Amino acid sequence: MELTPSVLDIDWSEVETKIRRFIKDYVEQTGAKGIVLGLSGGLDSSTTAALSALAIGGDKVLGLLLPEQETYNTQDIKHAKLVAEKFGFKTEMIDITPALKVFYNTIPVFEKADKICKGNIKARTRMIYIYYYANRLNLLVCGSSDKSETMMGYFTKWGDVAADISPIMDLFKTQVRKLAQHIGIPKEIIKKPASPALWPGQLAEEELGIKYETLDLILYGLEHFMKPEEIAKQLGLKTELVEKIKHRWLYTEHKRRMLLTTKIEYRTVGTDFRLPRTLY
Amino acid sequence: MKERFKVALAQISCKRADKTENIRKIEDNVVKAREQDAELVIFPELSLTGYTLRDQIYELAETIPGPSTRLLEKLARKMETYIVFGMPELSEKTQATIYNAAVLIGPDGLIGKYRKMYLPTHSVFEEKRYFRPGYQTAVFETDLGKIGLIICYDIFFPEVSRLTRLKGAQLIVCISASPAVRRTFFETLTAARAIENTAFLAYVNLVGIEDGLQFWGGSRLIGPNGKVLVKAKYDEEDLVIGEVNYVDIRPVETFVPTLKDLRPELFDKLKENAEKL
């Protein structure tokens, strides 16, 4: 297998159709009234929100803008509203700063210098807001995680990844960019550098230590059972770098699997309750 | 025996684990197919129950004959038609040994069944976890000629279709539950199996979404020369009618005489080498 960017090229019309059908079918099957999702103004959530609106109609999609003081970014908010306007879905904005402050002030071991732990509070607080809307209004939570960050474990466990469905999770970041272009997401959103915005100035590629164009090809190779040496050779990289990516992928599997217990009884939750996800 | 008849490819989606609803859908489609003079109506793999059943299969599997086949026998009698459908078959001698079966029913009742030989257990598939494989090919003599049954992944193994053809099948029916990523494989292999065996091949695939798996449909009737005679829509429910005319086999069999040129001695070598793989 030759690892060139073209391996990531698929028929974007077909992908769009498949994702739209998946969303529509799941909403109908579950009897939910629509979809709620967190809207950051970034590529992934903009694309997911737009696809949701295309699938079930914008009047049934609610994008929640959940900014907070430290990472407040007017451009991101402008972008989120731009997508909402273009694809005709509803938005609501809630400043989560007061809620975050309560956590910071009431957790006895809170350490403000630990930005990862603090950032995770932000992602999990957003999850609480989103799920409240879902419960209250009978909506499904639509996740926006892509395959690159999911495979890297580059997300907050029980935070941004928490969702009922994750329609773009089988697409790498560079593929999401192409799909976004295909469905008409504004260029400025596609081009801006990815950031989880858990602290000021946080940039995904800087933190991951690799460009998505390279990371996606490495992950594609690993997905296709290629050996790290072979991937490294083809991409002109050091084998150690590919090994490091592979290790991170395998090391973070616990973040992608739910409900681990130890086997005691006849059929165990998580490991051998093998049931369809929904009844129908 | 009829040389020429119409066959309906009933490409349905199933309501998972709801046999009553699926039987109702089968009835609807049989009625519609009969209105268009079809004498054989074919439904997808596990069309009685849906495909992605996982542990629920233990509650849904039935013997053949059993309650569901009896209901469909009544329908076939009433509509004077032949029906092929798929279901999880519970072995009569056990309580949890299940086969992935295709059932052929005719105007006079149950004709026979085929138990899937090749059970995919890779990628998203976990059939070997739930099913025991079949050990026999299945060809049945009917008023519509000799009909052979195979199921989905069997088509990747030319020997299943070959043996079915060598036992006399003029029409090979392949029922399927194939997710969209495999479309190209099936589009190629269905034509290949028809050509290499100089037989008609009716492929009927599931549609709908089960546990995130999107089934692609694209059911088709293929002539012995590999030509797609009729084709159903991709991804959506559809009912298409095509015509089988066994007379068409003769010119192909003379033009590309794959059966005449068959070399039995190679099969021993195949066996020998397959064991050493």
XYZ file of C-alpha atoms in Angstrom:
557
model
C 0.000 0.000 0.000
C 1.319 3.415 -0.926
C 0.767 6.046 1.719
C 0.043 9.110 -0.361
C -2.581 11.767 0.461
C -4.798 10.269 -2.248
C -5.541 7.217 -0.045
C -7.650 9.544 2.081
C -9.678 10.738 -0.886
C -13.150 9.248 -1.007
C -16.358 10.132 -2.789
C -17.501 13.131 -0.718
C -21.045 13.111 -2.094
C -21.415 9.519 -1.021
C -19.951 10.276 2.404
C -22.346 13.187 2.825
C -25.298 10.983 1.875
C -24.235 8.197 4.224
C -23.806 10.554 7.181
C -27.068 12.360 6.535
C -28.907 9.045 6.260
C -27.259 7.789 9.463
C -28.304 10.881 11.432
C -31.854 10.929 10.090
C -32.345 7.215 10.627
C -31.083 7.335 14.215
C -33.209 10.334 15.156
C -36.291 8.664 13.672
C -35.588 5.292 15.275
C -35.140 6.746 18.728
C -38.152 9.036 18.448
C -36.121 12.067 19.528
C -37.341 15.489 18.514
C -34.017 16.611 17.129
C -30.359 17.146 17.855
C -28.385 19.288 20.269
C -24.651 19.780 19.972
C -21.879 21.944 21.280
C -20.795 24.550 18.767
C -17.283 25.947 19.093
C -16.991 27.646 15.733
C -14.296 25.137 14.763
C -14.202 22.763 11.828
C -15.569 19.586 13.422
C -18.580 21.014 15.235
C -19.453 23.306 12.322
C -19.393 20.355 9.910
C -21.387 18.101 12.241
C -23.995 20.787 12.907
C -24.332 21.506 9.198
C -24.718 17.809 8.366
C -27.329 17.459 11.118
C -29.289 20.368 9.686
C -29.034 18.900 6.188
C -30.199 15.536 7.534
C -33.213 16.486 9.637
C -33.814 20.185 8.940
C -32.294 23.150 10.756
C -35.424 23.747 12.831
C -34.678 20.484 14.647
C -31.030 21.249 15.364
C -29.821 23.322 18.286
C -26.207 24.448 18.514
C -25.075 25.489 21.977
C -22.303 28.049 22.146
C -20.692 27.579 25.545
C -17.879 30.107 25.862
C -15.940 30.902 29.008
C -13.854 33.838 30.078
C -10.305 32.503 29.643
C -10.662 31.300 26.080
C -13.403 33.681 24.952
C -12.854 34.291 21.252
C -15.114 36.622 19.271
C -13.966 35.150 15.979
C -15.031 31.621 17.007
C -18.439 32.914 18.039
C -18.745 34.763 14.756
C -17.864 31.567 12.883
C -20.391 29.494 14.811
C -23.139 31.996 14.042
C -22.069 32.158 10.411
C -22.529 28.382 9.990
C -25.832 28.471 11.847
C -27.112 31.161 9.546
C -25.910 29.422 6.408
C -27.404 26.028 7.322
C -30.441 27.418 9.096
C -30.179 25.851 12.533
C -30.889 27.397 15.926
C -28.246 28.545 18.400
C -28.183 29.550 21.996
C -25.250 31.026 23.885
C -24.544 30.429 27.550
C -21.489 31.755 29.353
C -20.281 28.854 31.494
C -17.755 30.950 33.460
C -19.895 31.200 36.644
C -20.388 27.415 36.718
C -16.663 26.823 36.207
C -15.813 29.214 39.033
C -17.949 27.205 41.396
C -15.940 24.090 40.559
C -12.604 25.904 40.886
C -13.630 27.323 44.251
C -15.159 24.203 45.737
C -12.756 21.435 44.722
C -10.407 21.210 47.741
C -7.475 19.942 45.674
C -8.022 22.322 42.759
C -4.733 23.474 41.223
C -5.050 26.300 38.722
C -1.586 25.676 37.291
C -2.647 22.209 36.127
C -4.195 23.316 32.889
C -5.138 19.843 31.644
C -7.208 19.013 34.738
C -8.726 22.471 34.661
C -9.406 22.258 30.929
C -11.173 18.942 31.410
C -13.579 20.616 33.842
C -14.528 22.941 30.997
C -15.180 20.089 28.544
C -17.191 18.139 31.129
C -19.181 21.193 32.168
C -20.143 21.747 28.540
C -21.244 18.110 28.422
C -23.555 18.731 31.400
C -25.183 21.721 29.693
C -25.612 19.850 26.416
C -27.098 16.774 28.084
C -29.444 18.911 30.150
C -30.904 20.329 26.942
C -31.090 16.833 25.477
C -32.984 15.433 28.459
C -35.263 18.406 28.870
C -36.190 18.786 25.204
C -35.972 15.137 24.121
C -33.024 15.731 21.807
C -30.097 13.524 20.900
C -26.568 14.678 21.605
C -24.503 14.675 18.473
C -20.742 14.426 18.984
C -18.243 16.133 16.705
C -15.117 14.087 17.349
C -13.086 13.119 14.305
C -11.050 9.953 13.815
C -7.621 11.582 14.230
C -8.310 12.958 17.686
C -10.341 9.915 18.696
C -7.527 7.516 17.786
C -5.015 9.743 19.568
C -7.190 9.918 22.678
C -6.977 13.673 22.184
C -10.211 14.468 23.970
C -11.669 14.650 27.452
C -13.031 11.360 28.735
C -16.759 11.872 29.475
C -16.361 15.416 28.121
C -16.389 16.556 24.508
C -16.560 12.953 23.305
C -19.743 12.200 25.264
C -22.584 11.855 22.785
C -25.361 9.596 21.552
C -24.033 9.514 18.007
C -20.756 10.705 16.501
C -21.375 10.997 12.758
C -17.872 12.077 11.652
C -15.870 9.786 13.929
C -14.785 7.561 11.048
C -13.185 10.463 9.171
C -9.676 11.774 9.780
C -9.245 15.513 10.327
C -7.943 16.124 6.794
C -10.948 14.206 5.466
C -13.327 16.322 7.547
C -11.745 19.384 5.926
C -12.603 18.001 2.494
C -16.109 17.021 3.503
C -16.565 20.503 5.001
C -15.487 22.046 1.726
C -17.873 19.768 -0.144
C -20.910 20.776 1.894
C -20.013 24.465 1.840
C -18.578 25.266 5.267
C -17.009 28.751 5.001
C -13.301 28.684 4.092
C -12.148 30.691 7.078
C -13.434 27.927 9.364
C -11.777 25.147 7.363
C -8.455 26.966 7.274
C -8.088 28.031 10.873
C -5.820 25.911 13.066
C -7.623 23.283 15.171
C -7.867 23.951 18.890
C -9.786 22.288 21.718
C -9.685 25.748 23.395
C -9.303 24.351 26.888
C -6.762 27.077 27.692
C -5.669 30.233 25.898
C -3.408 29.653 22.907
C -3.862 25.865 22.847
C -3.251 24.458 19.352
C -3.918 20.824 18.452
C -1.025 20.290 16.043
C 1.437 21.931 18.428
C 0.257 19.768 21.302
C 0.193 16.567 19.289
C 3.614 17.467 17.896
C 2.675 16.662 14.325
C 0.768 18.098 11.372
C -2.607 16.484 10.668
C -1.538 15.776 7.062
C 1.205 13.471 8.398
C -0.671 12.160 11.414
C -3.617 11.071 9.285
C -1.393 9.071 6.941
C 0.333 7.390 9.897
C -3.024 6.513 11.442
C -4.322 5.290 8.086
C -1.301 3.005 7.809
C -1.808 1.688 11.352
C -5.497 1.152 10.655
C -4.475 -0.959 7.667
C -2.143 -3.117 9.786
C 1.037 -1.606 8.299
C 4.209 -1.925 10.338
C 5.622 1.297 11.859
C 8.941 0.824 10.003
C 7.140 0.617 6.691
C 5.001 3.692 7.453
C 8.077 5.649 8.541
C 10.023 4.617 5.442
C 7.242 5.613 3.094
C 6.597 8.956 4.753
C 10.266 9.771 5.304
C 9.842 9.867 9.083
C 11.756 8.406 11.981
C 10.369 5.020 13.057
C 10.361 6.259 16.675
C 7.814 8.927 15.785
C 5.456 6.375 14.219
C 6.000 4.049 17.178
C 5.117 6.916 19.499
C 1.875 7.590 17.616
C 1.043 3.877 17.656
C 1.705 3.674 21.373
C -0.517 6.685 22.041
C -3.304 5.127 19.970
C -3.173 1.821 21.864
C -2.530 3.427 25.254
C -5.732 5.494 25.034
C -8.112 2.647 24.164
C -9.558 2.936 27.690
C -10.955 6.335 26.686
C -12.868 4.816 23.796
C -14.421 1.879 25.621
C -17.032 2.184 28.302
C -17.966 0.187 31.361
C -15.032 -1.960 32.346
C -15.471 -4.390 35.184
C -13.942 -7.718 36.055
C -15.515 -10.993 35.002
C -17.322 -12.638 37.896
C -20.635 -13.880 36.612
C -22.193 -15.583 33.599
C -22.634 -12.591 31.277
C -20.706 -9.442 32.079
C -21.745 -5.888 31.298
C -19.453 -4.364 28.698
C -17.482 -7.449 27.745
C -20.110 -10.019 26.912
C -23.464 -8.412 26.878
C -23.396 -8.415 23.090
C -26.541 -6.582 22.202
C -27.592 -4.219 19.444
C -27.133 -0.601 20.468
C -30.798 0.193 19.948
C -33.825 -2.023 20.074
C -34.753 -1.447 16.433
C -41.145 -27.250 -15.730
C -41.235 -23.658 -16.855
C -38.366 -22.444 -19.008
C -39.363 -18.849 -18.581
C -40.719 -16.967 -15.572
C -40.557 -13.705 -13.697
C -38.606 -13.284 -10.515
C -39.025 -10.455 -7.998
C -36.103 -9.082 -6.011
C -37.663 -7.767 -2.819
C -35.029 -5.455 -1.375
C -36.374 -4.611 2.053
C -35.103 -3.147 5.298
C -36.021 -5.101 8.400
C -37.268 -4.126 11.784
C -34.759 -5.766 14.035
C -36.062 -8.587 16.209
C -39.647 -8.011 15.081
C -40.737 -11.077 13.123
C -44.381 -10.007 12.964
C -43.494 -6.737 11.291
C -41.028 -8.386 8.931
C -43.529 -11.065 7.925
C -46.037 -8.301 7.243
C -43.487 -6.639 4.977
C -42.763 -9.934 3.251
C -46.504 -10.385 2.628
C -46.848 -6.868 1.196
C -43.994 -7.470 -1.180
C -45.257 -10.884 -2.260
C -48.658 -9.377 -3.075
C -47.055 -6.563 -5.080
C -44.749 -8.994 -6.866
C -47.668 -11.271 -7.759
C -49.527 -8.311 -9.229
C -46.594 -8.044 -11.609
C -46.721 -11.779 -12.395
C -43.590 -12.761 -10.506
C -43.546 -16.444 -9.621
C -40.518 -16.340 -7.355
C -40.031 -13.605 -4.749
C -36.648 -13.329 -3.047
C -35.881 -11.537 0.235
C -32.500 -10.728 1.834
C -30.390 -12.702 4.299
C -32.007 -12.949 7.769
C -34.985 -11.001 6.451
C -37.244 -12.584 9.058
C -35.369 -10.960 11.940
C -32.893 -8.347 10.665
C -29.160 -8.950 10.508
C -27.473 -7.307 13.494
C -29.062 -9.333 16.272
C -26.087 -10.262 18.445
C -27.255 -12.092 21.621
C -30.920 -11.533 20.759
C -30.530 -14.258 18.169
C -31.024 -16.923 20.851
C -34.573 -15.682 21.409
C -35.363 -15.338 17.725
C -34.055 -18.517 16.098
C -36.686 -21.064 15.083
C -36.667 -24.543 13.693
C -37.473 -25.209 10.060
C -40.301 -26.086 9.782
C -41.460 -23.835 12.596
C -44.009 -21.101 13.341
C -42.585 -18.570 10.880
C -42.054 -20.973 7.994
C -45.635 -22.219 8.509
C -46.951 -18.654 8.219
C -44.977 -18.092 5.059
C -46.041 -21.467 3.671
C -49.637 -20.301 4.010
C -48.764 -17.134 2.149
C -47.016 -19.048 -0.644
C -50.007 -21.377 -0.996
C -52.463 -18.518 -1.043
C -50.466 -16.464 -3.521
C -49.373 -19.535 -5.526
C -45.791 -18.411 -5.531
C -42.285 -19.422 -4.592
C -40.542 -17.470 -1.843
C -36.921 -17.381 -0.691
C -36.098 -15.634 2.574
C -33.471 -15.771 5.304
C -33.795 -16.654 8.990
C -31.819 -17.888 11.979
C -32.533 -21.609 12.156
C -32.477 -23.408 15.481
C -31.273 -26.987 15.234
C -34.037 -29.431 16.171
C -31.680 -31.432 18.345
C -30.319 -28.601 20.464
C -31.436 -25.464 22.254
C -28.872 -22.919 21.141
C -27.223 -24.226 17.988
C -28.166 -21.888 15.211
C -27.626 -21.778 11.454
C -27.830 -18.799 9.128
C -30.390 -20.270 6.752
C -32.067 -19.545 3.430
C -35.507 -21.113 3.031
C -37.312 -22.002 -0.187
C -41.068 -22.291 0.017
C -43.422 -23.021 -2.877
C -47.153 -23.236 -3.605
C -47.112 -26.742 -2.107
C -45.289 -25.742 1.058
C -41.754 -25.967 2.348
C -39.296 -27.182 -0.285
C -35.972 -26.938 1.478
C -33.313 -24.912 3.178
C -29.658 -24.025 2.844
C -27.334 -23.390 5.767
C -24.657 -20.775 5.120
C -21.256 -22.416 4.785
C -18.947 -19.426 5.026
C -19.579 -17.325 8.100
C -17.726 -14.001 8.072
C -16.035 -13.298 11.373
C -13.800 -10.347 10.707
C -14.161 -6.587 10.426
C -17.718 -5.819 11.610
C -18.914 -9.413 11.265
C -19.207 -11.928 14.079
C -21.167 -14.770 12.521
C -18.990 -17.626 13.773
C -19.719 -16.511 17.298
C -23.392 -17.226 16.748
C -23.802 -19.669 13.886
C -22.728 -23.194 13.139
C -21.692 -23.463 9.484
C -23.625 -25.602 7.033
C -21.969 -28.565 5.353
C -24.106 -29.059 2.248
C -24.903 -27.085 -0.845
C -28.600 -26.941 -1.678
C -30.297 -27.418 -5.033
C -34.022 -28.012 -5.366
C -36.030 -29.242 -8.314
C -39.114 -27.071 -8.734
C -41.611 -26.059 -11.384
C -39.323 -23.103 -11.961
C -36.332 -25.301 -12.719
C -33.472 -26.258 -10.465
C -32.878 -23.534 -7.932
C -29.711 -23.349 -5.822
C -29.353 -21.290 -2.657
C -26.257 -19.557 -1.323
C -25.823 -16.756 1.222
C -23.762 -13.559 1.038
C -20.095 -14.291 1.940
C -20.403 -17.723 0.246
C -20.045 -15.824 -3.025
C -16.377 -15.098 -2.251
C -15.736 -18.841 -2.474
C -16.290 -19.968 -6.075
C -16.509 -23.594 -5.024
C -19.908 -23.070 -3.357
C -21.530 -21.701 -6.501
C -19.635 -24.248 -8.615
C -20.888 -27.177 -6.598
C -24.396 -25.733 -6.626
C -24.182 -25.486 -10.414
C -22.704 -28.959 -10.781
C -25.666 -30.307 -8.842
C -27.787 -28.859 -11.613
C -28.835 -25.389 -10.470
C -29.787 -23.187 -13.386
C -30.680 -20.310 -11.130
C -28.413 -19.531 -8.182
C -30.124 -17.382 -5.567
C -27.768 -15.434 -3.320
C -29.403 -13.664 -0.405
C -27.256 -11.103 1.353
C -26.777 -8.525 4.103
C -23.829 -6.602 2.769
C -22.735 -3.243 4.204
C -21.875 -0.429 1.810
C -18.078 -0.652 1.994
C -18.241 -4.027 0.235
C -20.315 -2.970 -2.741
C -17.582 -3.264 -5.378
C -16.727 -6.792 -4.274
C -20.287 -7.997 -4.644
C -20.900 -6.166 -7.901
C -17.881 -7.973 -9.343
C -18.394 -11.377 -7.774
C -22.090 -11.738 -8.591
C -21.315 -11.288 -12.290
C -18.283 -13.575 -12.050
C -20.240 -16.434 -10.447
C -22.918 -16.186 -13.163
C -20.366 -16.175 -15.995
C -18.086 -18.922 -14.710
C -21.049 -21.211 -14.064
C -23.192 -20.180 -17.042
C -26.193 -19.834 -14.798
C -28.672 -17.142 -13.815
C -27.851 -15.487 -10.538
C -30.331 -13.523 -8.437
C -28.674 -11.420 -5.758
C -30.913 -9.796 -3.142
C -29.344 -7.524 -0.549
C -30.681 -5.832 2.546
C -31.102 -2.052 2.908
C -31.428 0.135 5.968
C -29.119 0.903 8.876
C -28.483 -1.485 11.769
C -26.037 -0.483 14.524
C -24.338 2.037 12.236
C -23.993 -0.494 9.390
C -25.552 0.783 6.193
C -26.656 -1.968 3.815
C -26.332 -0.938 0.196
C -29.086 -2.791 -1.638
C -28.268 -2.912 -5.346
C -30.016 -6.293 -5.757
C -29.795 -7.684 -9.262
C -30.679 -10.476 -11.618
C -27.727 -11.489 -13.751
C -27.859 -13.535 -16.929
C -25.509 -16.447 -17.667
C -23.355 -14.105 -19.759
C -22.842 -11.777 -16.792
C -25.239 -9.138 -18.041
C -27.220 -7.343 -15.339
C -30.815 -7.880 -16.441
C -32.483 -5.812 -13.740
C -31.066 -3.903 -10.823
C -32.667 -2.423 -7.717
C -31.806 0.983 -6.289
C -28.849 1.516 -4.029
C -29.593 2.097 -0.326
C -33.397 2.244 -0.569
C -36.163 -0.297 -0.405
C -37.146 -1.474 -3.849
C -38.975 -4.245 -5.648
C -37.818 -5.065 -9.154
C -38.965 -7.783 -11.491
C -36.757 -9.562 -13.978
C -37.239 -12.457 -16.315
C -35.379 -15.739 -16.237
C -35.355 -17.636 -19.511
C -33.320 -20.813 -19.262
C -33.087 -20.996 -23.055
C -30.528 -18.187 -22.743
C -28.091 -20.516 -21.006
C -27.480 -22.606 -24.136
C -25.831 -19.985 -26.361
C -23.587 -18.863 -23.514
C -22.644 -22.438 -22.669
C -21.530 -22.982 -26.240
C -19.748 -19.622 -26.465
C -17.863 -19.872 -23.143
C -18.064 -23.575 -22.276
C -16.760 -23.417 -18.735
C -18.636 -26.516 -17.642
C -17.506 -28.565 -20.632
C -13.910 -27.523 -19.943
C -14.017 -28.313 -16.246
C -10.944 -30.238 -14.990
C -11.929 -32.491 -12.073
C -8.341 -33.486 -11.314
C -7.629 -29.927 -10.216
C -10.076 -30.236 -7.352
C -7.906 -32.874 -5.668
C -4.962 -30.509 -5.954
C -7.060 -27.692 -4.562
C -7.918 -29.784 -1.545
C -4.349 -30.865 -1.030
C -3.032 -27.301 -1.187
C -5.842 -25.731 0.801
C -4.979 -28.050 3.672
C -1.365 -26.852 3.578
C -2.096 -23.118 3.426
